[in-house]
Amino acid sequence: MMNLAEKETMTTLSNELQEYLKEEPLVILTTMDKETKEPNIAAISWVKPVNEKAIRFAVTNNSRIVNNIQTNEKVVFTVIGLENVFAIYGTAKILEETMENVSLKLAKIEVEIDEIFESMFWGAKIEQNPTYVKTYNPDAAKKLDHEVYTALLK
């Protein structure tokens, strides 16, 4: 009989989780702060799976996230969805300090997945995925998203 405290760990994104990440869900990124050495937590957008072993994301290139990754490449994504909470541990690498053909100065970062844990507490499931709306000009948001996702997956 399986111990209820033991959960299976994965080392690759399932097809279902890859598809979910393509839908622009709320993603929380944890890095270790360069100066304080404490966890730094940020909600990020512009996140896409590259394949079952890697996820790419973009953030402004003067972001604390970039500085933190330059010092400590270990990161954790938290993704709430598919009736679960996923903690995706990985090793980050800055692929481009400034992405080409994008209106903003964004860094392109790729995370090679080390492990994925289902971290929802036992005996419960997520009934509704978190949602958000972009509060700036919808046309500008759509144009910028297109630029970023095109450059991110190049």
PDB file of C-alpha atoms in Angstrom:
ATOM      1  CA  MET A   1       0.000   0.000   0.000  1.00  0.00           C
ATOM      2  CA  MET A   2       1.313   3.437  -0.943  1.00  0.00           C
ATOM      3  CA  ASN A   3       2.059   5.858   1.874  1.00  0.00           C
ATOM      4  CA  LEU A   4      -0.313   8.817   1.386  1.00  0.00           C
ATOM      5  CA  ALA A   5       2.517  11.256   2.167  1.00  0.00           C
ATOM      6  CA  GLU A   6       4.576   9.875  -0.717  1.00  0.00           C
ATOM      7  CA  LYS A   7       3.733  11.386  -4.070  1.00  0.00           C
ATOM      8  CA  GLU A   8       5.267  10.394  -7.343  1.00  0.00           C
ATOM      9  CA  THR A   9       7.758  12.883  -8.732  1.00  0.00           C
ATOM     10  CA  MET A  10       8.063  13.512 -12.427  1.00  0.00           C
ATOM     11  CA  THR A  11      11.012  14.777 -14.432  1.00  0.00           C
ATOM     12  CA  THR A  12       9.130  15.848 -17.554  1.00  0.00           C
ATOM     13  CA  LEU A  13       6.019  17.872 -18.322  1.00  0.00           C
ATOM     14  CA  SER A  14       3.025  15.724 -19.173  1.00  0.00           C
ATOM     15  CA  ASN A  15       1.248  16.531 -22.443  1.00  0.00           C
ATOM     16  CA  GLU A  16      -1.642  17.878 -20.381  1.00  0.00           C
ATOM     17  CA  LEU A  17       0.619  20.217 -18.379  1.00  0.00           C
ATOM     18  CA  GLN A  18       2.361  21.388 -21.566  1.00  0.00           C
ATOM     19  CA  GLU A  19      -1.007  22.260 -23.098  1.00  0.00           C
ATOM     20  CA  TYR A  20      -2.103  24.037 -19.923  1.00  0.00           C
ATOM     21  CA  LEU A  21       1.069  26.169 -19.916  1.00  0.00           C
ATOM     22  CA  LYS A  22       0.327  27.231 -23.506  1.00  0.00           C
ATOM     23  CA  GLU A  23      -2.941  28.795 -22.302  1.00  0.00           C
ATOM     24  CA  GLU A  24      -1.163  31.605 -20.395  1.00  0.00           C
ATOM     25  CA  PRO A  25      -2.069  30.492 -16.866  1.00  0.00           C
ATOM     26  CA  LEU A  26      -0.966  32.360 -13.765  1.00  0.00           C
ATOM     27  CA  VAL A  27       2.603  31.225 -13.050  1.00  0.00           C
ATOM     28  CA  ILE A  28       4.540  32.024  -9.887  1.00  0.00           C
ATOM     29  CA  LEU A  29       8.346  32.014 -10.110  1.00  0.00           C
ATOM     30  CA  THR A  30      10.609  31.637  -7.092  1.00  0.00           C
ATOM     31  CA  THR A  31      14.271  32.621  -7.292  1.00  0.00           C
ATOM     32  CA  MET A  32      16.810  33.194  -4.549  1.00  0.00           C
ATOM     33  CA  ASP A  33      17.479  36.879  -3.941  1.00  0.00           C
ATOM     34  CA  LYS A  34      21.011  37.856  -4.957  1.00  0.00           C
ATOM     35  CA  GLU A  35      21.539  40.085  -1.909  1.00  0.00           C
ATOM     36  CA  THR A  36      19.417  38.703   0.929  1.00  0.00           C
ATOM     37  CA  LYS A  37      19.708  35.017  -0.122  1.00  0.00           C
ATOM     38  CA  GLU A  38      15.995  34.699   0.702  1.00  0.00           C
ATOM     39  CA  PRO A  39      13.262  33.466  -1.642  1.00  0.00           C
ATOM     40  CA  ASN A  40      11.956  36.039  -4.122  1.00  0.00           C
ATOM     41  CA  ILE A  41       8.482  35.285  -5.447  1.00  0.00           C
ATOM     42  CA  ALA A  42       6.947  36.900  -8.531  1.00  0.00           C
ATOM     43  CA  ALA A  43       3.921  36.304 -10.728  1.00  0.00           C
ATOM     44  CA  ILE A  44       5.089  36.172 -14.341  1.00  0.00           C
ATOM     45  CA  SER A  45       3.499  36.063 -17.759  1.00  0.00           C
ATOM     46  CA  TRP A  46       5.078  35.208 -21.101  1.00  0.00           C
ATOM     47  CA  VAL A  47       5.730  31.592 -20.150  1.00  0.00           C
ATOM     48  CA  LYS A  48       5.750  28.770 -22.711  1.00  0.00           C
ATOM     49  CA  PRO A  49       6.862  25.152 -22.686  1.00  0.00           C
ATOM     50  CA  VAL A  50       9.565  24.411 -25.255  1.00  0.00           C
ATOM     51  CA  ASN A  51       9.198  20.642 -24.895  1.00  0.00           C
ATOM     52  CA  GLU A  52       8.651  18.159 -22.068  1.00  0.00           C
ATOM     53  CA  LYS A  53      12.004  19.069 -20.436  1.00  0.00           C
ATOM     54  CA  ALA A  54      12.162  22.877 -20.787  1.00  0.00           C
ATOM     55  CA  ILE A  55      10.135  26.027 -20.171  1.00  0.00           C
ATOM     56  CA  ARG A  56      10.979  29.493 -21.470  1.00  0.00           C
ATOM     57  CA  PHE A  57       9.880  32.823 -20.102  1.00  0.00           C
ATOM     58  CA  ALA A  58      10.568  36.513 -20.627  1.00  0.00           C
ATOM     59  CA  VAL A  59      10.959  39.277 -18.043  1.00  0.00           C
ATOM     60  CA  THR A  60      12.278  42.830 -18.264  1.00  0.00           C
ATOM     61  CA  ASN A  61      16.032  42.605 -18.497  1.00  0.00           C
ATOM     62  CA  ASN A  62      16.555  44.903 -15.507  1.00  0.00           C
ATOM     63  CA  SER A  63      14.351  42.672 -13.340  1.00  0.00           C
ATOM     64  CA  ARG A  64      15.467  41.354  -9.972  1.00  0.00           C
ATOM     65  CA  ILE A  65      14.708  37.899 -11.431  1.00  0.00           C
ATOM     66  CA  VAL A  66      17.536  38.248 -13.979  1.00  0.00           C
ATOM     67  CA  ASN A  67      19.998  39.367 -11.290  1.00  0.00           C
ATOM     68  CA  ASN A  68      18.966  36.500  -9.045  1.00  0.00           C
ATOM     69  CA  ILE A  69      19.408  33.887 -11.792  1.00  0.00           C
ATOM     70  CA  GLN A  70      22.869  35.242 -12.597  1.00  0.00           C
ATOM     71  CA  THR A  71      23.827  34.424  -8.997  1.00  0.00           C
ATOM     72  CA  ASN A  72      21.787  31.251  -8.419  1.00  0.00           C
ATOM     73  CA  GLU A  73      20.356  29.393 -11.406  1.00  0.00           C
ATOM     74  CA  LYS A  74      17.969  27.201  -9.382  1.00  0.00           C
ATOM     75  CA  VAL A  75      14.305  28.236  -9.706  1.00  0.00           C
ATOM     76  CA  VAL A  76      10.822  26.917  -8.972  1.00  0.00           C
ATOM     77  CA  PHE A  77       7.643  27.560 -10.962  1.00  0.00           C
ATOM     78  CA  THR A  78       4.352  27.156  -9.122  1.00  0.00           C
ATOM     79  CA  VAL A  79       1.432  26.395 -11.412  1.00  0.00           C
ATOM     80  CA  ILE A  80      -2.119  26.054 -10.104  1.00  0.00           C
ATOM     81  CA  GLY A  81      -4.413  24.192 -12.461  1.00  0.00           C
ATOM     82  CA  LEU A  82      -5.570  20.838 -13.749  1.00  0.00           C
ATOM     83  CA  GLU A  83      -7.108  20.238 -10.296  1.00  0.00           C
ATOM     84  CA  ASN A  84      -3.640  20.410  -8.716  1.00  0.00           C
ATOM     85  CA  VAL A  85      -0.697  22.562  -7.640  1.00  0.00           C
ATOM     86  CA  PHE A  86       2.563  21.815  -9.451  1.00  0.00           C
ATOM     87  CA  ALA A  87       6.007  22.786  -8.179  1.00  0.00           C
ATOM     88  CA  ILE A  88       8.375  22.651 -11.152  1.00  0.00           C
ATOM     89  CA  TYR A  89      12.024  22.742 -10.085  1.00  0.00           C
ATOM     90  CA  GLY A  90      14.694  23.563 -12.614  1.00  0.00           C
ATOM     91  CA  THR A  91      17.934  25.170 -13.648  1.00  0.00           C
ATOM     92  CA  ALA A  92      17.664  28.513 -15.433  1.00  0.00           C
ATOM     93  CA  LYS A  93      19.886  29.866 -18.178  1.00  0.00           C
ATOM     94  CA  ILE A  94      19.678  33.341 -19.689  1.00  0.00           C
ATOM     95  CA  LEU A  95      19.548  32.732 -23.446  1.00  0.00           C
ATOM     96  CA  GLU A  96      19.317  36.405 -24.475  1.00  0.00           C
ATOM     97  CA  GLU A  97      19.853  39.442 -22.268  1.00  0.00           C
ATOM     98  CA  THR A  98      17.793  41.522 -24.700  1.00  0.00           C
ATOM     99  CA  MET A  99      15.385  39.767 -27.037  1.00  0.00           C
ATOM    100  CA  GLU A 100      15.352  40.887 -30.671  1.00  0.00           C
ATOM    101  CA  ASN A 101      12.227  42.204 -32.415  1.00  0.00           C
ATOM    102  CA  VAL A 102      10.407  42.994 -29.163  1.00  0.00           C
ATOM    103  CA  SER A 103       9.246  46.502 -28.187  1.00  0.00           C
ATOM    104  CA  LEU A 104      10.369  46.115 -24.563  1.00  0.00           C
ATOM    105  CA  LYS A 105      13.816  45.235 -23.268  1.00  0.00           C
ATOM    106  CA  LEU A 106      13.172  41.664 -22.203  1.00  0.00           C
ATOM    107  CA  ALA A 107      15.478  38.805 -21.273  1.00  0.00           C
ATOM    108  CA  LYS A 108      14.771  35.316 -22.644  1.00  0.00           C
ATOM    109  CA  ILE A 109      15.316  32.645 -19.998  1.00  0.00           C
ATOM    110  CA  GLU A 110      15.082  28.881 -20.382  1.00  0.00           C
ATOM    111  CA  VAL A 111      14.616  26.497 -17.493  1.00  0.00           C
ATOM    112  CA  GLU A 112      15.661  22.879 -17.813  1.00  0.00           C
ATOM    113  CA  ILE A 113      13.296  20.863 -15.636  1.00  0.00           C
ATOM    114  CA  ASP A 114      14.860  18.840 -12.824  1.00  0.00           C
ATOM    115  CA  GLU A 115      11.734  17.608 -11.020  1.00  0.00           C
ATOM    116  CA  ILE A 116       8.003  18.230 -10.861  1.00  0.00           C
ATOM    117  CA  PHE A 117       6.007  17.650  -7.696  1.00  0.00           C
ATOM    118  CA  GLU A 118       2.263  17.618  -7.255  1.00  0.00           C
ATOM    119  CA  SER A 119       2.139  19.769  -4.144  1.00  0.00           C
ATOM    120  CA  MET A 120      -1.592  20.018  -3.442  1.00  0.00           C
ATOM    121  CA  PHE A 121      -2.355  18.863   0.078  1.00  0.00           C
ATOM    122  CA  TRP A 122      -3.852  15.411   0.404  1.00  0.00           C
ATOM    123  CA  GLY A 123      -7.592  14.923   0.049  1.00  0.00           C
ATOM    124  CA  ALA A 124      -8.314  18.052  -1.979  1.00  0.00           C
ATOM    125  CA  LYS A 125      -8.320  19.323  -5.538  1.00  0.00           C
ATOM    126  CA  ILE A 126      -8.443  22.710  -7.251  1.00  0.00           C
ATOM    127  CA  GLU A 127     -11.944  23.344  -8.541  1.00  0.00           C
ATOM    128  CA  GLN A 128     -11.315  26.593 -10.387  1.00  0.00           C
ATOM    129  CA  ASN A 129      -8.120  27.684 -12.093  1.00  0.00           C
ATOM    130  CA  PRO A 130      -6.872  31.176 -11.213  1.00  0.00           C
ATOM    131  CA  THR A 131      -7.715  33.785 -13.840  1.00  0.00           C
ATOM    132  CA  TYR A 132      -6.430  37.270 -14.549  1.00  0.00           C
ATOM    133  CA  VAL A 133      -7.063  40.094 -17.008  1.00  0.00           C
ATOM    134  CA  LYS A 134      -4.548  42.452 -18.540  1.00  0.00           C
ATOM    135  CA  THR A 135      -5.500  45.964 -17.498  1.00  0.00           C
ATOM    136  CA  TYR A 136      -3.733  47.918 -20.222  1.00  0.00           C
ATOM    137  CA  ASN A 137      -4.823  48.633 -23.793  1.00  0.00           C
ATOM    138  CA  PRO A 138      -6.110  45.321 -25.242  1.00  0.00           C
ATOM    139  CA  ASP A 139      -4.717  46.015 -28.727  1.00  0.00           C
ATOM    140  CA  ALA A 140      -1.294  46.924 -27.328  1.00  0.00           C
ATOM    141  CA  ALA A 141      -1.363  43.807 -25.127  1.00  0.00           C
ATOM    142  CA  LYS A 142      -2.186  41.564 -28.074  1.00  0.00           C
ATOM    143  CA  LYS A 143       0.579  43.111 -30.225  1.00  0.00           C
ATOM    144  CA  LEU A 144       3.168  42.832 -27.446  1.00  0.00           C
ATOM    145  CA  ASP A 145       2.171  39.253 -26.614  1.00  0.00           C
ATOM    146  CA  HIS A 146       2.592  38.296 -30.266  1.00  0.00           C
ATOM    147  CA  GLU A 147       6.071  39.893 -30.403  1.00  0.00           C
ATOM    148  CA  VAL A 148       7.188  38.236 -27.173  1.00  0.00           C
ATOM    149  CA  TYR A 149       5.856  34.737 -27.895  1.00  0.00           C
ATOM    150  CA  THR A 150       7.300  34.772 -31.416  1.00  0.00           C
ATOM    151  CA  ALA A 151      10.751  35.770 -30.087  1.00  0.00           C
ATOM    152  CA  LEU A 152      10.496  33.477 -27.056  1.00  0.00           C
ATOM    153  CA  LEU A 153      10.010  30.327 -29.102  1.00  0.00           C
ATOM    154  CA  LYS A 154      12.608  31.215 -31.741  1.00  0.00           C
TER     155      LYS A 154
END
